[in-house]
Tab-separated table of C-alpha atoms and ligand atoms in Angstrom:
chain	number	residue	atom	x	y	z
A	9	UNK	CA	-1.497	-47.885	-0.206
A	10	UNK	CA	-4.608	-46.561	1.542
A	11	UNK	CA	-6.814	-44.213	-0.456
A	12	UNK	CA	-10.253	-42.675	-0.197
A	13	UNK	CA	-11.958	-43.973	-3.334
A	14	UNK	CA	-14.851	-42.735	-5.428
A	15	UNK	CA	-16.116	-45.637	-7.577
A	16	UNK	CA	-19.080	-43.835	-9.173
A	17	UNK	CA	-20.445	-40.280	-9.115
A	18	UNK	CA	-23.098	-40.021	-6.442
A	19	UNK	CA	-23.638	-39.555	-2.729
A	20	UNK	CA	-20.630	-38.388	-0.722
A	21	UNK	CA	-21.290	-41.185	1.794
A	22	UNK	CA	-20.345	-43.797	-0.846
A	23	UNK	CA	-16.691	-42.736	-0.524
A	24	UNK	CA	-14.668	-45.537	1.131
A	25	UNK	CA	-11.104	-45.883	2.394
A	26	UNK	CA	-9.620	-48.945	0.618
A	27	UNK	CA	-6.292	-50.571	-0.225
A	28	UNK	CA	-5.182	-49.895	-3.790
A	29	UNK	CA	-1.993	-50.132	-5.875
A	30	UNK	CA	0.639	-47.399	-5.470
A	31	UNK	CA	1.000	-45.700	-8.870
A	32	UNK	CA	4.258	-45.349	-10.844
A	33	UNK	CA	5.268	-41.969	-12.288
A	34	UNK	CA	5.423	-41.462	-16.059
A	35	UNK	CA	8.288	-39.400	-17.517
A	36	UNK	CA	6.738	-35.979	-16.737
A	37	UNK	CA	5.246	-36.929	-13.366
A	38	UNK	CA	6.258	-36.848	-9.712
A	39	UNK	CA	5.110	-39.413	-7.125
A	40	UNK	CA	4.616	-37.735	-3.749
A	41	UNK	CA	4.280	-39.431	-0.365
A	42	UNK	CA	1.334	-37.426	0.942
A	43	UNK	CA	1.717	-36.044	4.463
A	44	UNK	CA	-1.209	-33.585	4.458
A	45	UNK	CA	-3.967	-32.700	2.028
A	46	UNK	CA	-6.743	-30.157	2.314
A	47	UNK	CA	-10.430	-30.154	1.553
A	48	UNK	CA	-11.677	-27.777	-1.121
A	49	UNK	CA	-15.236	-27.130	-2.221
A	50	UNK	CA	-14.607	-28.561	-5.728
A	51	UNK	CA	-13.638	-31.948	-4.150
A	52	UNK	CA	-17.259	-32.403	-3.131
A	53	UNK	CA	-18.513	-31.207	-6.534
A	54	UNK	CA	-16.197	-33.723	-8.248
A	55	UNK	CA	-17.509	-36.662	-6.200
A	56	UNK	CA	-21.076	-35.626	-6.991
A	57	UNK	CA	-20.233	-35.424	-10.725
A	58	UNK	CA	-20.936	-31.674	-10.764
A	59	UNK	CA	-17.378	-30.444	-11.454
A	60	UNK	CA	-15.914	-29.699	-14.889
A	61	UNK	CA	-13.206	-32.370	-14.353
A	62	UNK	CA	-14.580	-35.943	-14.388
A	63	UNK	CA	-11.764	-38.443	-13.655
A	64	UNK	CA	-11.983	-42.126	-14.648
A	65	UNK	CA	-13.161	-44.505	-11.872
A	66	UNK	CA	-12.026	-45.379	-9.331
A	67	UNK	CA	-10.350	-42.129	-8.305
A	68	UNK	CA	-9.409	-40.374	-5.103
A	69	UNK	CA	-10.535	-36.781	-4.716
A	70	UNK	CA	-8.112	-34.198	-3.296
A	71	UNK	CA	-6.690	-31.274	-5.238
A	72	UNK	CA	-3.778	-30.088	-3.136
A	73	UNK	CA	-1.237	-31.628	-0.801
A	74	UNK	CA	2.076	-31.273	0.942
A	75	UNK	CA	4.505	-34.173	1.219
A	76	UNK	CA	7.834	-35.689	0.267
A	77	UNK	CA	8.942	-36.657	-3.249
A	78	UNK	CA	9.029	-40.484	-3.446
A	79	UNK	CA	9.912	-40.978	-7.154
A	80	UNK	CA	10.376	-38.789	-10.219
A	81	UNK	CA	9.872	-39.447	-13.930
A	82	UNK	CA	12.939	-39.156	-16.171
A	83	UNK	CA	12.035	-35.661	-17.471
A	84	UNK	CA	11.781	-34.181	-13.964
A	85	UNK	CA	14.774	-32.162	-12.764
A	86	UNK	CA	13.392	-29.323	-10.597
A	87	UNK	CA	12.680	-31.580	-7.583
A	88	UNK	CA	14.377	-34.750	-6.313
A	89	UNK	CA	13.514	-37.740	-4.112
A	90	UNK	CA	13.282	-36.604	-0.474
A	91	UNK	CA	12.348	-32.959	-1.249
A	92	UNK	CA	9.513	-31.405	0.748
A	93	UNK	CA	6.951	-30.170	-1.768
A	94	UNK	CA	3.540	-28.693	-2.277
A	95	UNK	CA	1.603	-30.210	-5.196
A	96	UNK	CA	-1.605	-29.643	-7.130
A	97	UNK	CA	-2.477	-32.998	-8.710
A	98	UNK	CA	-6.017	-31.964	-9.770
A	99	UNK	CA	-7.349	-35.024	-7.925
A	100	UNK	CA	-5.824	-37.974	-6.049
A	101	UNK	CA	-4.455	-36.233	-2.938
A	102	UNK	CA	-6.656	-38.167	-0.488
A	103	UNK	CA	-4.318	-41.176	-0.667
A	104	UNK	CA	-0.971	-42.179	0.835
A	105	UNK	CA	0.803	-41.598	-2.498
A	106	UNK	CA	-0.230	-39.299	-5.319
A	107	UNK	CA	0.968	-38.579	-8.854
A	108	UNK	CA	1.222	-34.964	-9.991
A	109	UNK	CA	2.325	-33.445	-13.299
A	110	UNK	CA	5.820	-31.959	-12.865
A	111	UNK	CA	4.632	-28.376	-13.501
A	112	UNK	CA	2.193	-28.726	-10.583
A	113	UNK	CA	4.895	-29.549	-8.008
A	114	UNK	CA	6.809	-26.788	-6.180
A	115	UNK	CA	9.182	-26.723	-3.212
A	116	UNK	CA	7.377	-26.273	0.110
A	117	UNK	CA	8.225	-22.744	1.308
A	118	UNK	CA	11.121	-22.743	3.832
A	119	UNK	CA	9.942	-23.409	7.384
A	120	UNK	CA	6.350	-24.153	6.350
A	121	UNK	CA	4.833	-27.221	8.105
A	122	UNK	CA	3.084	-29.819	5.900
A	123	UNK	CA	-0.368	-28.913	7.266
A	124	UNK	CA	0.085	-25.243	6.356
A	125	UNK	CA	1.432	-26.209	2.927
A	126	UNK	CA	-1.664	-28.288	2.201
A	127	UNK	CA	-3.955	-25.602	3.613
A	128	UNK	CA	-2.558	-22.814	1.506
A	129	UNK	CA	-2.135	-24.702	-1.774
A	130	UNK	CA	-5.102	-24.218	-4.081
A	131	UNK	CA	-6.666	-21.339	-2.199
A	132	UNK	CA	-3.638	-19.006	-2.112
A	133	UNK	CA	-2.563	-20.018	-5.626
A	134	UNK	CA	-6.019	-19.058	-6.908
A	135	UNK	CA	-6.137	-15.797	-5.002
A	136	UNK	CA	-2.624	-14.714	-5.981
A	137	UNK	CA	-3.428	-15.456	-9.628
A	138	UNK	CA	-6.699	-13.500	-9.362
A	139	UNK	CA	-5.078	-10.414	-7.792
A	140	UNK	CA	-1.779	-10.361	-9.696
A	141	UNK	CA	-2.630	-11.797	-13.137
A	142	UNK	CA	-6.394	-11.523	-13.793
A	143	UNK	CA	-6.398	-7.984	-12.470
A	144	UNK	CA	-3.771	-6.008	-10.578
A	145	UNK	CA	-4.881	-4.964	-7.111
A	146	UNK	CA	-3.132	-1.692	-6.248
A	147	UNK	CA	-2.236	-0.387	-2.777
A	148	UNK	CA	-5.118	1.537	-1.216
A	149	UNK	CA	-7.830	-0.028	-3.406
A	150	UNK	CA	-10.992	-1.385	-1.779
A	151	UNK	CA	-11.507	-5.104	-2.435
A	152	UNK	CA	-14.872	-6.655	-1.536
A	153	UNK	CA	-14.497	-10.376	-0.753
A	154	UNK	CA	-17.633	-12.553	-0.809
A	155	UNK	CA	-17.675	-15.790	1.235
A	156	UNK	CA	-14.796	-14.191	3.120
A	157	UNK	CA	-14.634	-16.727	5.971
A	158	UNK	CA	-14.250	-19.723	3.622
A	159	UNK	CA	-11.125	-21.303	2.122
A	160	UNK	CA	-10.437	-18.930	-0.764
A	161	UNK	CA	-12.117	-16.088	1.154
A	162	UNK	CA	-9.720	-16.138	4.124
A	163	UNK	CA	-6.785	-16.433	1.717
A	164	UNK	CA	-8.131	-13.413	-0.181
A	165	UNK	CA	-8.214	-11.304	3.008
A	166	UNK	CA	-4.538	-12.030	3.693
A	167	UNK	CA	-3.393	-11.452	0.116
A	168	UNK	CA	-5.320	-8.167	-0.162
A	169	UNK	CA	-3.578	-6.983	3.019
A	170	UNK	CA	-0.183	-8.190	1.745
A	171	UNK	CA	-0.762	-6.060	-1.371
A	172	UNK	CA	-1.433	-2.966	0.768
A	173	UNK	CA	-5.093	-2.778	-0.232
A	174	UNK	CA	-8.221	-2.579	1.945
A	175	UNK	CA	-10.180	-5.790	2.565
A	176	UNK	CA	-13.969	-5.491	2.875
A	177	UNK	CA	-15.185	-8.920	4.002
A	178	UNK	CA	-18.726	-10.153	3.359
A	179	UNK	CA	-20.164	-13.295	4.993
A	180	UNK	CA	-23.450	-14.639	6.348
A	181	UNK	CA	-23.082	-14.683	10.153
A	182	UNK	CA	-21.641	-12.543	12.950
A	183	UNK	CA	-19.247	-15.348	13.985
A	184	UNK	CA	-17.886	-15.677	10.471
A	185	UNK	CA	-17.422	-11.907	10.265
A	186	UNK	CA	-15.578	-11.852	13.627
A	187	UNK	CA	-13.181	-14.377	12.176
A	188	UNK	CA	-12.696	-12.194	9.073
A	189	UNK	CA	-11.755	-9.296	11.349
A	190	UNK	CA	-9.200	-11.505	13.102
A	191	UNK	CA	-7.769	-12.425	9.675
A	192	UNK	CA	-7.197	-8.708	9.047
A	193	UNK	CA	-10.371	-7.454	7.301
A	194	UNK	CA	-10.687	-3.659	7.482
A	195	UNK	CA	-14.476	-3.631	7.199
A	196	UNK	CA	-17.257	-6.217	7.262
A	197	UNK	CA	-20.703	-6.696	5.707
A	198	UNK	CA	-23.272	-9.308	6.717
A	199	UNK	CA	-24.692	-10.009	3.259
A	200	UNK	CA	-27.611	-12.011	4.597
A	201	UNK	CA	-28.939	-9.287	6.912
A	202	UNK	CA	-27.626	-6.087	5.250
A	203	UNK	CA	-27.981	-4.636	1.755
A	204	UNK	CA	-24.694	-5.623	0.122
A	205	UNK	CA	-24.667	-2.849	-2.498
A	206	UNK	CA	-25.634	-0.101	-0.044
A	207	UNK	CA	-23.016	-1.229	2.461
A	208	UNK	CA	-20.284	-1.411	-0.202
A	209	UNK	CA	-21.116	2.198	-1.126
A	210	UNK	CA	-21.418	3.329	2.505
A	211	UNK	CA	-18.009	1.885	3.410
A	212	UNK	CA	-16.337	3.766	0.527
A	213	UNK	CA	-17.924	7.234	0.988
A	214	UNK	CA	-20.446	6.493	-1.757
A	215	UNK	CA	-17.779	5.778	-4.381
A	216	UNK	CA	-18.024	1.972	-4.504
A	217	UNK	CA	-15.361	-0.710	-4.179
A	218	UNK	CA	-12.660	-1.134	-6.829
A	219	UNK	CA	-12.613	-4.941	-7.014
A	220	UNK	CA	-15.042	-7.736	-6.100
A	221	UNK	CA	-13.655	-11.240	-5.438
A	222	UNK	CA	-16.617	-13.596	-5.887
A	223	UNK	CA	-16.386	-17.343	-5.122
A	224	UNK	CA	-20.097	-17.477	-4.148
A	225	UNK	CA	-22.334	-16.369	-7.051
A	226	UNK	CA	-26.138	-16.495	-6.669
A	227	UNK	CA	-27.908	-13.219	-5.941
A	228	UNK	CA	-24.838	-11.749	-4.257
A	229	UNK	CA	-22.987	-11.198	-7.534
A	230	UNK	CA	-25.174	-8.504	-9.091
A	231	UNK	CA	-25.529	-6.647	-5.767
A	232	UNK	CA	-21.735	-6.655	-5.409
A	233	UNK	CA	-21.157	-5.533	-9.008
A	234	UNK	CA	-23.558	-2.644	-8.465
A	235	UNK	CA	-21.538	-1.710	-5.390
A	236	UNK	CA	-18.379	-1.125	-7.463
A	237	UNK	CA	-16.958	2.247	-8.485
A	238	UNK	CA	-16.374	3.583	-12.025
A	239	UNK	CA	-14.016	1.084	-13.667
A	240	UNK	CA	-14.771	-1.572	-11.022
A	241	UNK	CA	-13.568	-5.149	-11.670
A	242	UNK	CA	-15.594	-8.255	-10.807
A	243	UNK	CA	-13.498	-11.416	-10.447
A	244	UNK	CA	-15.690	-14.473	-11.116
A	245	UNK	CA	-14.154	-17.279	-9.032
A	246	UNK	CA	-16.923	-19.769	-8.241
A	247	UNK	CA	-20.545	-20.480	-7.467
A	248	UNK	CA	-20.649	-21.971	-3.968
A	249	UNK	CA	-24.234	-20.696	-3.554
A	250	UNK	CA	-25.207	-23.174	-6.266
A	251	UNK	CA	-26.613	-20.889	-8.950
A	252	UNK	CA	-24.728	-19.181	-11.767
A	253	UNK	CA	-25.832	-15.548	-11.917
A	254	UNK	CA	-26.940	-13.884	-15.142
A	255	UNK	CA	-25.735	-10.277	-15.257
A	256	UNK	CA	-27.501	-7.597	-17.346
A	257	UNK	CA	-24.591	-6.045	-19.258
A	258	UNK	CA	-25.873	-2.493	-18.836
A	259	UNK	CA	-24.309	-2.671	-15.349
A	260	UNK	CA	-20.937	-3.186	-17.042
A	261	UNK	CA	-21.463	-0.498	-19.669
A	262	UNK	CA	-22.751	2.249	-17.389
A	263	UNK	CA	-19.673	2.486	-15.152
A	264	UNK	CA	-17.104	0.903	-17.486
A	265	UNK	CA	-16.915	-2.122	-15.231
A	266	UNK	CA	-15.040	-5.301	-16.198
A	267	UNK	CA	-16.204	-8.876	-15.536
A	268	UNK	CA	-13.162	-11.146	-15.396
A	269	UNK	CA	-13.113	-14.957	-15.181
A	270	UNK	CA	-10.579	-16.698	-12.926
A	271	UNK	CA	-9.703	-20.351	-13.676
A	272	UNK	CA	-6.461	-21.095	-11.858
A	273	UNK	CA	-6.355	-24.830	-12.718
A	274	UNK	CA	-6.359	-24.290	-16.464
A	275	UNK	CA	-4.171	-21.155	-16.354
A	276	UNK	CA	-1.471	-22.837	-14.251
A	277	UNK	CA	-1.247	-25.732	-16.758
A	278	UNK	CA	-0.918	-23.317	-19.682
A	279	UNK	CA	1.475	-20.868	-17.984
A	280	UNK	CA	3.815	-22.856	-15.674
A	281	UNK	CA	6.234	-19.912	-15.473
A	282	UNK	CA	3.487	-17.687	-14.092
A	283	UNK	CA	2.607	-20.375	-11.565
A	284	UNK	CA	6.272	-20.650	-10.465
A	285	UNK	CA	6.451	-16.857	-10.072
A	286	UNK	CA	3.299	-16.870	-7.934
A	287	UNK	CA	4.610	-19.705	-5.733
A	288	UNK	CA	7.803	-17.678	-5.189
A	289	UNK	CA	5.595	-14.756	-4.117
A	290	UNK	CA	3.745	-17.061	-1.700
A	291	UNK	CA	7.066	-18.182	-0.157
A	292	UNK	CA	8.216	-14.568	0.204
A	293	UNK	CA	5.013	-13.473	1.938
A	294	UNK	CA	5.177	-16.524	4.226
A	295	UNK	CA	8.789	-15.715	5.169
A	296	UNK	CA	7.749	-12.105	5.876
A	297	UNK	CA	4.909	-13.309	8.140
A	298	UNK	CA	2.267	-11.746	5.877
A	299	UNK	CA	0.320	-14.944	5.264
A	300	UNK	CA	-0.558	-17.938	7.415
A	301	UNK	CA	-3.507	-20.112	6.351
A	302	UNK	CA	-6.334	-20.506	8.838
A	303	UNK	CA	-6.610	-24.206	9.736
A	304	UNK	CA	-10.030	-24.921	11.235
A	305	UNK	CA	-9.401	-28.598	12.044
A	306	UNK	CA	-7.132	-31.541	11.253
A	307	UNK	CA	-9.052	-34.713	10.364
A	308	UNK	CA	-8.316	-38.281	9.207
A	309	UNK	CA	-9.060	-39.815	5.802
A	310	UNK	CA	-12.147	-41.618	7.217
A	311	UNK	CA	-13.620	-38.308	8.347
A	312	UNK	CA	-13.539	-36.707	4.880
A	313	UNK	CA	-17.143	-37.585	3.822
A	314	UNK	CA	-18.558	-36.010	7.003
A	315	UNK	CA	-16.355	-32.962	6.446
A	316	UNK	CA	-17.574	-32.605	2.845
A	317	UNK	CA	-21.146	-32.418	4.148
A	318	UNK	CA	-20.130	-29.718	6.640
A	319	UNK	CA	-18.463	-27.728	3.871
A	320	UNK	CA	-21.536	-27.885	1.653
A	321	UNK	CA	-23.764	-26.871	4.590
A	322	UNK	CA	-21.736	-23.621	5.086
A	323	UNK	CA	-20.483	-24.906	8.468
A	324	UNK	CA	-16.731	-24.623	7.832
A	325	UNK	CA	-14.530	-21.565	8.182
A	326	UNK	CA	-10.953	-21.421	6.897
A	327	UNK	CA	-9.489	-24.773	5.879
A	328	UNK	CA	-9.914	-28.418	6.885
A	329	UNK	CA	-6.634	-30.321	6.675
A	330	UNK	CA	-6.412	-34.095	6.309
A	331	UNK	CA	-3.476	-35.827	8.000
A	332	UNK	CA	-2.633	-38.658	5.585
A	333	UNK	CA	0.736	-39.985	6.804
A	334	UNK	CA	2.668	-39.097	9.954
A	335	UNK	CA	5.333	-36.383	9.512
B	415	NAP	N1	-11.874	-20.386	-10.217
B	415	NAP	C1	-10.920	-21.037	-9.600
B	415	NAP	O1	-9.792	-21.156	-10.091
B	415	NAP	C2	-11.221	-21.617	-8.246
B	415	NAP	C3	-10.223	-22.146	-7.431
B	415	NAP	C4	-10.559	-22.611	-6.149
B	415	NAP	C5	-11.889	-22.584	-5.736
B	415	NAP	N2	-12.844	-22.102	-6.598
B	415	NAP	C6	-14.278	-22.032	-6.204
B	415	NAP	O2	-14.416	-21.154	-5.117
B	415	NAP	C7	-15.591	-21.510	-4.381
B	415	NAP	C8	-15.271	-21.518	-2.896
B	415	NAP	O3	-14.362	-22.575	-2.608
B	415	NAP	P1	-13.837	-22.788	-1.105
B	415	NAP	O4	-12.986	-24.003	-1.134
B	415	NAP	O5	-13.330	-21.517	-0.573
B	415	NAP	O6	-15.226	-23.137	-0.370
B	415	NAP	P2	-15.674	-22.806	1.134
B	415	NAP	O7	-14.534	-22.827	2.036
B	415	NAP	O8	-16.824	-23.743	1.380
B	415	NAP	O9	-16.231	-21.310	1.040
B	415	NAP	C9	-17.367	-20.998	0.286
B	415	NAP	C10	-18.152	-19.894	0.980
B	415	NAP	O10	-19.314	-19.656	0.184
B	415	NAP	C11	-20.382	-19.238	1.017
B	415	NAP	N3	-21.638	-19.855	0.580
B	415	NAP	C12	-22.743	-19.176	0.230
B	415	NAP	N4	-23.726	-20.017	-0.118
B	415	NAP	C13	-23.247	-21.262	0.046
B	415	NAP	C14	-23.818	-22.547	-0.135
B	415	NAP	N5	-25.088	-22.711	-0.557
B	415	NAP	N6	-23.050	-23.630	0.132
B	415	NAP	C15	-21.778	-23.480	0.530
B	415	NAP	N7	-21.169	-22.269	0.713
B	415	NAP	C16	-21.914	-21.161	0.476
B	415	NAP	C17	-20.031	-19.646	2.452
B	415	NAP	O11	-19.930	-18.450	3.238
B	415	NAP	P3	-21.213	-17.738	3.879
B	415	NAP	O12	-21.947	-18.735	4.705
B	415	NAP	O13	-20.595	-16.672	4.685
B	415	NAP	O14	-22.014	-17.220	2.726
B	415	NAP	C18	-18.636	-20.281	2.369
B	415	NAP	O15	-17.770	-19.796	3.354
B	415	NAP	C19	-16.061	-22.855	-4.932
B	415	NAP	O16	-17.163	-22.648	-5.796
B	415	NAP	C20	-14.871	-23.344	-5.721
B	415	NAP	O17	-15.251	-24.198	-6.779
B	415	NAP	C21	-12.537	-21.625	-7.814
């Protein structure tokens, strides 16, 4: 099979498409013929050796995919050969065939094309977990979303709206904020040219937002936390800005704010029932027309290294989908 291979941690441009052996599933694994995969920020971190998961070499990056079940291990009974599925292998999706643990394979929602399935995998799973399990976003609450035009950010806008809450989108350029509006954001903040805390207060009549969804980190985190109301909740999702913020805890104490970590990958391995419940919620919202992932572009396997650079240079909005095999 063809696969994009990483043979050593290092420059993204060392990734090469090569022929390699098609793997065989073990008893608790599913082999999926990959139709579409999507690019996520952690794929680039993994290739650079800066992600918490460090697979043995050579490996293919790629954390989520949509495709057709090709083989199942003997302990797998919830999907069968020929089923259309969405899968979260952790890595390996940028290849014609990919192994995934059985608990990380779910039916593709009815009527969902492969590209959309790949585009909404990791991002919507993370966001749904953040808003339903890590905290509970209630109708009418104000949710401030940082990096709102990115992969998890655009998913967060849609899920906040599906939950009947108010989405306040923060991003770095006017174009990105226009896109957030089109995705359904109720209010916008340019966090590079405006004071994030002041704007969060101004947009909520001085009260502050109820929840912050933060996949960006850096200096934005403390400003956003200080823009929350009494009892505000900060969801720590990632550090795309590159630096891990250090938060003086008096800002938590003074307004009884909560700082909550979100680690979907580990949670979904430990709580497969919760993951199944969240995937059922995703299917329901898709059927109701409440969510539809924003696909920025469809690219080939050879174009992935260039796309990783674009992602790390803040030049991508929504999701980049990789067409691996024809439908
Ligand atoms: N905790 C979890 O379970 C989980 C799951 C999935 C993803 N994540 C994390 O979530 C983060 C976002 O992932 P994603 O796939 O949504 O990425 P993405 O599409 O690239 O979005 C990241 C956003 O961060 C902003 N940003 C600010 N400074 C940046 C910088 N120096 N470089 C790149 N982006 C910067 C960009 O928006 P502006 O230009 O508007 O600032 C960009 O839209 C990553 O750190 C990822 O590891 C965590």
